[in-house]
Amino acid sequence: MSRETKCDILITHASCLTEDMEIRDEQAIAVKDGRILDVCAQESAGELYRASETVDGRDKLWMPGLVDGHMHTGQQLLKGRVLDELPMIWTRIMLPFESTLTPEKMELSAGLASLEMIKAGTTGFVDAGSYFMDKAAEVYARSGLRGVLSHSTMDQGNFPESIRETAVQAVESTDRLYDSWHGQGNLKVFYSLRALMNCSRELTVKAAERAREKGTFLQAHMNEYAGEVNYTLEKYQKRPVEYLDSIGVLGENFVAAHGIMLSAHERELLAECGAKVVHCPFSNCAKGVPDTPALVEAGICTGLGTDGTAHGGLSLWNEMKIFRSVMNAVWGSKNADPAVMPAKTILKMATENGAELLGEKGSLGVLKKGYRADIISIDWNKPHLLPTAKRVNTLVECVTGGDVCDSMVEGRFLMRGGEVLTLDEEKLLWQAKQYFEKQEASL
Ligand SMILES: [Zn+2]
């Protein structure tokens, strides 16, 4: 009788990124029932595990998949549309566009976003909320990605008729999305507030109550513009986070997207209740630079997001580089501290902290026994990656989305050797080209 343990997949001769952000060579990763059964030395793997499928992991770096903590499926078709535009792109370009979304546009958007994410090594994402999210959910379920969906939620402001909702209607829209999709495959549903300026107090409280009742998260665009901070100061005599604290909205399940203009007191409030923050570096550069060293120092879980493809694409590798540069330009140079935001911290933000933003603290984001098997590989056999004195630094400095070779979510390969298995790439790219041809013809 064999004494080996059965597993579904055994990735052999793998170089693995560890929890401490070191790289260990000649490892084997055993995957079973969607989880990492073990990460062990290659030499002992043969006698420990018998796999249904063995994958040769040589010449690649295996690591946890990246998590995009804040993106917008509903803005996928706005790629190239907002760069260099004058301010208030949200009210001038994005909202009018989102008000014309259709189920067909959302289907194409989710297909293209899935493709872009899988190919760039993103295995999990948090959508900030848009319309026809059911259509997006169908596509995301097929893609195999791990993701959070939300309904765009707001009840005040001068919006086109098609996206106008009352507080009750807006919360009910998310209730319906939650009932249909939360817990389906790798999908979850969060409640969402678009921005405090566009949400009445009634809506803010209702959405928070409902998220708590259902045991899910609440997310909001927070402290992104001076105008937004001034709005709550004027209306409630409190800064945005202070206002949410005063009406009982803050908690461990709260995710503040952007978090650029946070006062010391606001950081304290977020830290006290265990709320989370997610920065979107490329997008944020137009507005300000967050004090991330202070957030990290305060123990606040801080992740990274792209803010959707309209803001420079969905590659978190780009965001990590931009983030490193901005942190050093502002906080590092000021104190002549080159390690103000070290590579290890940045990688942790995009993996382990990203897992927390998905509500998967302690179960995702690390190559570790018992964790969910969301794993990517980087093809290291490239002139821009070899040779290197320290691979962890090169991961942040030089790796791009194009170097991602394999992608696995919950133990299932979504991409192997650069070929996406769950979506029809050729068809989606054809549809994308058709979309723009149609657009141009209608101008
Ligand atoms: Zn956003």
mmCIF file of N, CA, C and O in Angstrom, residues 279-330:
data_model
loop_
_atom_site.group_PDB
_atom_site.id
_atom_site.type_symbol
_atom_site.label_atom_id
_atom_site.label_comp_id
_atom_site.label_asym_id
_atom_site.label_seq_id
_atom_site.Cartn_x
_atom_site.Cartn_y
_atom_site.Cartn_z
ATOM 1 N N HIS A 279 -4.746 52.192 -1.683
ATOM 2 C CA HIS A 279 -4.284 53.289 -2.549
ATOM 3 C C HIS A 279 -4.306 52.852 -4.006
ATOM 4 O O HIS A 279 -4.122 51.676 -4.311
ATOM 5 N N CYS A 280 -4.454 53.842 -4.892
ATOM 6 C CA CYS A 280 -4.385 53.575 -6.340
ATOM 7 C C CYS A 280 -3.331 54.530 -6.905
ATOM 8 O O CYS A 280 -3.669 55.637 -7.352
ATOM 9 N N PRO A 281 -2.049 54.150 -6.863
ATOM 10 C CA PRO A 281 -0.959 55.099 -7.092
ATOM 11 C C PRO A 281 -1.038 55.927 -8.384
ATOM 12 O O PRO A 281 -0.897 57.145 -8.330
ATOM 13 N N PHE A 282 -1.263 55.313 -9.535
ATOM 14 C CA PHE A 282 -1.269 56.091 -10.785
ATOM 15 C C PHE A 282 -2.383 57.135 -10.748
ATOM 16 O O PHE A 282 -2.174 58.304 -11.061
ATOM 17 N N SER A 283 -3.564 56.697 -10.340
ATOM 18 C CA SER A 283 -4.710 57.595 -10.253
ATOM 19 C C SER A 283 -4.479 58.665 -9.181
ATOM 20 O O SER A 283 -4.743 59.850 -9.391
ATOM 21 N N ASN A 284 -3.950 58.246 -8.037
ATOM 22 C CA ASN A 284 -3.751 59.162 -6.907
ATOM 23 C C ASN A 284 -2.768 60.284 -7.220
ATOM 24 O O ASN A 284 -2.851 61.370 -6.647
ATOM 25 N N CYS A 285 -1.807 60.025 -8.115
ATOM 26 C CA CYS A 285 -0.784 61.034 -8.417
ATOM 27 C C CYS A 285 -1.397 62.353 -8.890
ATOM 28 O O CYS A 285 -0.794 63.408 -8.735
ATOM 29 N N ALA A 286 -2.589 62.281 -9.459
ATOM 30 C CA ALA A 286 -3.237 63.506 -9.928
ATOM 31 C C ALA A 286 -3.813 64.315 -8.769
ATOM 32 O O ALA A 286 -4.192 65.467 -8.930
ATOM 33 N N LYS A 287 -3.893 63.692 -7.587
ATOM 34 C CA LYS A 287 -4.613 64.333 -6.479
ATOM 35 C C LYS A 287 -3.754 64.605 -5.257
ATOM 36 O O LYS A 287 -3.961 65.569 -4.533
ATOM 37 N N GLY A 288 -2.797 63.726 -5.006
ATOM 38 C CA GLY A 288 -1.958 63.911 -3.819
ATOM 39 C C GLY A 288 -1.204 62.649 -3.498
ATOM 40 O O GLY A 288 -1.330 61.640 -4.189
ATOM 41 N N VAL A 289 -0.391 62.717 -2.433
ATOM 42 C CA VAL A 289 0.419 61.559 -2.037
ATOM 43 C C VAL A 289 0.014 61.137 -0.628
ATOM 44 O O VAL A 289 0.079 61.934 0.305
ATOM 45 N N PRO A 290 -0.444 59.909 -0.468
ATOM 46 C CA PRO A 290 -0.854 59.478 0.876
ATOM 47 C C PRO A 290 0.345 59.309 1.803
ATOM 48 O O PRO A 290 1.453 59.051 1.341
ATOM 49 N N ASP A 291 0.084 59.441 3.092
ATOM 50 C CA ASP A 291 1.158 59.230 4.076
ATOM 51 C C ASP A 291 1.154 57.740 4.458
ATOM 52 O O ASP A 291 0.811 57.362 5.580
ATOM 53 N N THR A 292 1.542 56.908 3.501
ATOM 54 C CA THR A 292 1.507 55.460 3.743
ATOM 55 C C THR A 292 2.456 55.020 4.861
ATOM 56 O O THR A 292 2.095 54.130 5.643
ATOM 57 N N PRO A 293 3.672 55.608 4.954
ATOM 58 C CA PRO A 293 4.517 55.187 6.088
ATOM 59 C C PRO A 293 3.785 55.327 7.426
ATOM 60 O O PRO A 293 3.904 54.468 8.298
ATOM 61 N N ALA A 294 2.986 56.388 7.577
ATOM 62 C CA ALA A 294 2.246 56.574 8.839
ATOM 63 C C ALA A 294 1.138 55.543 8.986
ATOM 64 O O ALA A 294 0.854 55.063 10.091
ATOM 65 N N LEU A 295 0.509 55.179 7.870
ATOM 66 C CA LEU A 295 -0.558 54.154 7.927
ATOM 67 C C LEU A 295 0.039 52.803 8.330
ATOM 68 O O LEU A 295 -0.528 52.079 9.153
ATOM 69 N N VAL A 296 1.184 52.464 7.728
ATOM 70 C CA VAL A 296 1.848 51.195 8.046
ATOM 71 C C VAL A 296 2.279 51.195 9.513
ATOM 72 O O VAL A 296 2.062 50.229 10.248
ATOM 73 N N GLU A 297 2.853 52.309 9.931
ATOM 74 C CA GLU A 297 3.302 52.472 11.326
ATOM 75 C C GLU A 297 2.131 52.283 12.311
ATOM 76 O O GLU A 297 2.285 51.685 13.373
ATOM 77 N N ALA A 298 0.948 52.770 11.901
ATOM 78 C CA ALA A 298 -0.230 52.658 12.773
ATOM 79 C C ALA A 298 -0.849 51.260 12.725
ATOM 80 O O ALA A 298 -1.835 50.989 13.409
ATOM 81 N N GLY A 299 -0.298 50.394 11.869
ATOM 82 C CA GLY A 299 -0.813 49.021 11.795
ATOM 83 C C GLY A 299 -2.076 48.888 10.960
ATOM 84 O O GLY A 299 -2.809 47.906 11.093
ATOM 85 N N ILE A 300 -2.354 49.868 10.109
ATOM 86 C CA ILE A 300 -3.557 49.807 9.274
ATOM 87 C C ILE A 300 -3.266 48.958 8.038
ATOM 88 O O ILE A 300 -2.292 49.193 7.330
ATOM 89 N N CYS A 301 -4.119 47.985 7.784
ATOM 90 C CA CYS A 301 -3.950 47.127 6.613
ATOM 91 C C CYS A 301 -4.153 47.988 5.358
ATOM 92 O O CYS A 301 -5.230 48.530 5.143
ATOM 93 N N THR A 302 -3.094 48.131 4.571
ATOM 94 C CA THR A 302 -3.154 48.988 3.388
ATOM 95 C C THR A 302 -2.801 48.182 2.145
ATOM 96 O O THR A 302 -1.756 47.536 2.101
ATOM 97 N N GLY A 303 -3.682 48.221 1.157
ATOM 98 C CA GLY A 303 -3.453 47.477 -0.077
ATOM 99 C C GLY A 303 -3.289 48.403 -1.264
ATOM 100 O O GLY A 303 -3.262 49.633 -1.129
ATOM 101 N N LEU A 304 -3.173 47.788 -2.443
ATOM 102 C CA LEU A 304 -3.004 48.565 -3.671
ATOM 103 C C LEU A 304 -4.088 48.214 -4.680
ATOM 104 O O LEU A 304 -4.518 47.062 -4.772
ATOM 105 N N GLY A 305 -4.504 49.226 -5.438
ATOM 106 C CA GLY A 305 -5.497 49.002 -6.486
ATOM 107 C C GLY A 305 -5.129 49.806 -7.715
ATOM 108 O O GLY A 305 -4.200 50.618 -7.685
ATOM 109 N N THR A 306 -5.861 49.572 -8.803
ATOM 110 C CA THR A 306 -5.554 50.276 -10.054
ATOM 111 C C THR A 306 -6.521 51.426 -10.336
ATOM 112 O O THR A 306 -6.241 52.271 -11.166
ATOM 113 N N ASP A 307 -7.675 51.431 -9.661
ATOM 114 C CA ASP A 307 -8.751 52.382 -9.936
ATOM 115 C C ASP A 307 -9.353 52.161 -11.330
ATOM 116 O O ASP A 307 -9.945 53.067 -11.895
ATOM 117 N N GLY A 308 -9.162 50.978 -11.873
ATOM 118 C CA GLY A 308 -9.768 50.676 -13.177
ATOM 119 C C GLY A 308 -8.833 51.005 -14.323
ATOM 120 O O GLY A 308 -7.880 51.760 -14.179
ATOM 121 N N THR A 309 -9.150 50.445 -15.468
ATOM 122 C CA THR A 309 -8.214 50.527 -16.591
ATOM 123 C C THR A 309 -8.123 51.918 -17.195
ATOM 124 O O THR A 309 -7.146 52.236 -17.878
ATOM 125 N N ALA A 310 -9.121 52.767 -16.960
ATOM 126 C CA ALA A 310 -9.054 54.134 -17.491
ATOM 127 C C ALA A 310 -7.891 54.904 -16.877
ATOM 128 O O ALA A 310 -7.407 55.886 -17.431
ATOM 129 N N HIS A 311 -7.450 54.464 -15.700
ATOM 130 C CA HIS A 311 -6.302 55.102 -15.043
ATOM 131 C C HIS A 311 -5.053 54.244 -15.216
ATOM 132 O O HIS A 311 -4.507 53.688 -14.267
ATOM 133 N N GLY A 312 -4.605 54.071 -16.432
ATOM 134 C CA GLY A 312 -3.310 53.428 -16.659
ATOM 135 C C GLY A 312 -3.318 51.918 -16.701
ATOM 136 O O GLY A 312 -2.267 51.299 -16.557
ATOM 137 N N GLY A 313 -4.472 51.288 -16.878
ATOM 138 C CA GLY A 313 -4.502 49.830 -17.032
ATOM 139 C C GLY A 313 -4.629 49.089 -15.722
ATOM 140 O O GLY A 313 -4.586 49.688 -14.647
ATOM 141 N N LEU A 314 -4.783 47.774 -15.821
ATOM 142 C CA LEU A 314 -5.061 46.950 -14.636
ATOM 143 C C LEU A 314 -3.832 46.190 -14.129
ATOM 144 O O LEU A 314 -3.967 45.207 -13.419
ATOM 145 N N SER A 315 -2.620 46.656 -14.480
ATOM 146 C CA SER A 315 -1.430 45.941 -14.012
ATOM 147 C C SER A 315 -0.970 46.463 -12.651
ATOM 148 O O SER A 315 -0.598 47.630 -12.505
ATOM 149 N N LEU A 316 -0.969 45.574 -11.676
ATOM 150 C CA LEU A 316 -0.480 45.976 -10.350
ATOM 151 C C LEU A 316 1.041 46.101 -10.328
ATOM 152 O O LEU A 316 1.598 46.733 -9.436
ATOM 153 N N TRP A 317 1.722 45.505 -11.322
ATOM 154 C CA TRP A 317 3.182 45.679 -11.410
ATOM 155 C C TRP A 317 3.486 47.144 -11.688
ATOM 156 O O TRP A 317 4.416 47.707 -11.119
ATOM 157 N N ASN A 318 2.691 47.764 -12.554
ATOM 158 C CA ASN A 318 2.858 49.205 -12.805
ATOM 159 C C ASN A 318 2.601 49.990 -11.527
ATOM 160 O O ASN A 318 3.345 50.904 -11.174
ATOM 161 N N GLU A 319 1.509 49.626 -10.846
ATOM 162 C CA GLU A 319 1.143 50.379 -9.633
ATOM 163 C C GLU A 319 2.239 50.275 -8.574
ATOM 164 O O GLU A 319 2.544 51.247 -7.885
ATOM 165 N N MET A 320 2.840 49.090 -8.450
ATOM 166 C CA MET A 320 3.894 48.920 -7.439
ATOM 167 C C MET A 320 5.094 49.821 -7.743
ATOM 168 O O MET A 320 5.667 50.432 -6.837
ATOM 169 N N LYS A 321 5.456 49.911 -9.018
ATOM 170 C CA LYS A 321 6.614 50.754 -9.394
ATOM 171 C C LYS A 321 6.317 52.233 -9.154
ATOM 172 O O LYS A 321 7.142 52.975 -8.640
ATOM 173 N N ILE A 322 5.115 52.634 -9.567
ATOM 174 C CA ILE A 322 4.734 54.044 -9.378
ATOM 175 C C ILE A 322 4.695 54.360 -7.883
ATOM 176 O O ILE A 322 5.209 55.392 -7.428
ATOM 177 N N PHE A 323 4.124 53.443 -7.123
ATOM 178 C CA PHE A 323 3.997 53.642 -5.676
ATOM 179 C C PHE A 323 5.379 53.789 -5.029
ATOM 180 O O PHE A 323 5.620 54.709 -4.239
ATOM 181 N N ARG A 324 6.314 52.885 -5.411
ATOM 182 C CA ARG A 324 7.678 52.948 -4.862
ATOM 183 C C ARG A 324 8.312 54.317 -5.190
ATOM 184 O O ARG A 324 8.931 54.953 -4.336
ATOM 185 N N SER A 325 8.131 54.768 -6.427
ATOM 186 C CA SER A 325 8.740 56.024 -6.863
ATOM 187 C C SER A 325 8.160 57.213 -6.098
ATOM 188 O O SER A 325 8.902 58.087 -5.630
ATOM 189 N N VAL A 326 6.841 57.228 -5.970
ATOM 190 C CA VAL A 326 6.186 58.360 -5.300
ATOM 191 C C VAL A 326 6.551 58.399 -3.816
ATOM 192 O O VAL A 326 6.833 59.462 -3.253
ATOM 193 N N MET A 327 6.558 57.225 -3.178
ATOM 194 C CA MET A 327 6.908 57.167 -1.747
ATOM 195 C C MET A 327 8.323 57.701 -1.527
ATOM 196 O O MET A 327 8.585 58.445 -0.576
ATOM 197 N N ASN A 328 9.248 57.330 -2.424
ATOM 198 C CA ASN A 328 10.620 57.784 -2.253
ATOM 199 C C ASN A 328 10.788 59.255 -2.588
ATOM 200 O O ASN A 328 11.537 59.966 -1.907
ATOM 201 N N ALA A 329 10.071 59.708 -3.616
ATOM 202 C CA ALA A 329 10.176 61.117 -3.998
ATOM 203 C C ALA A 329 9.677 62.020 -2.870
ATOM 204 O O ALA A 329 10.254 63.071 -2.594
ATOM 205 N N VAL A 330 8.616 61.596 -2.196
ATOM 206 C CA VAL A 330 8.004 62.470 -1.181
ATOM 207 C C VAL A 330 8.528 62.190 0.230
ATOM 208 O O VAL A 330 9.050 63.078 0.897
#
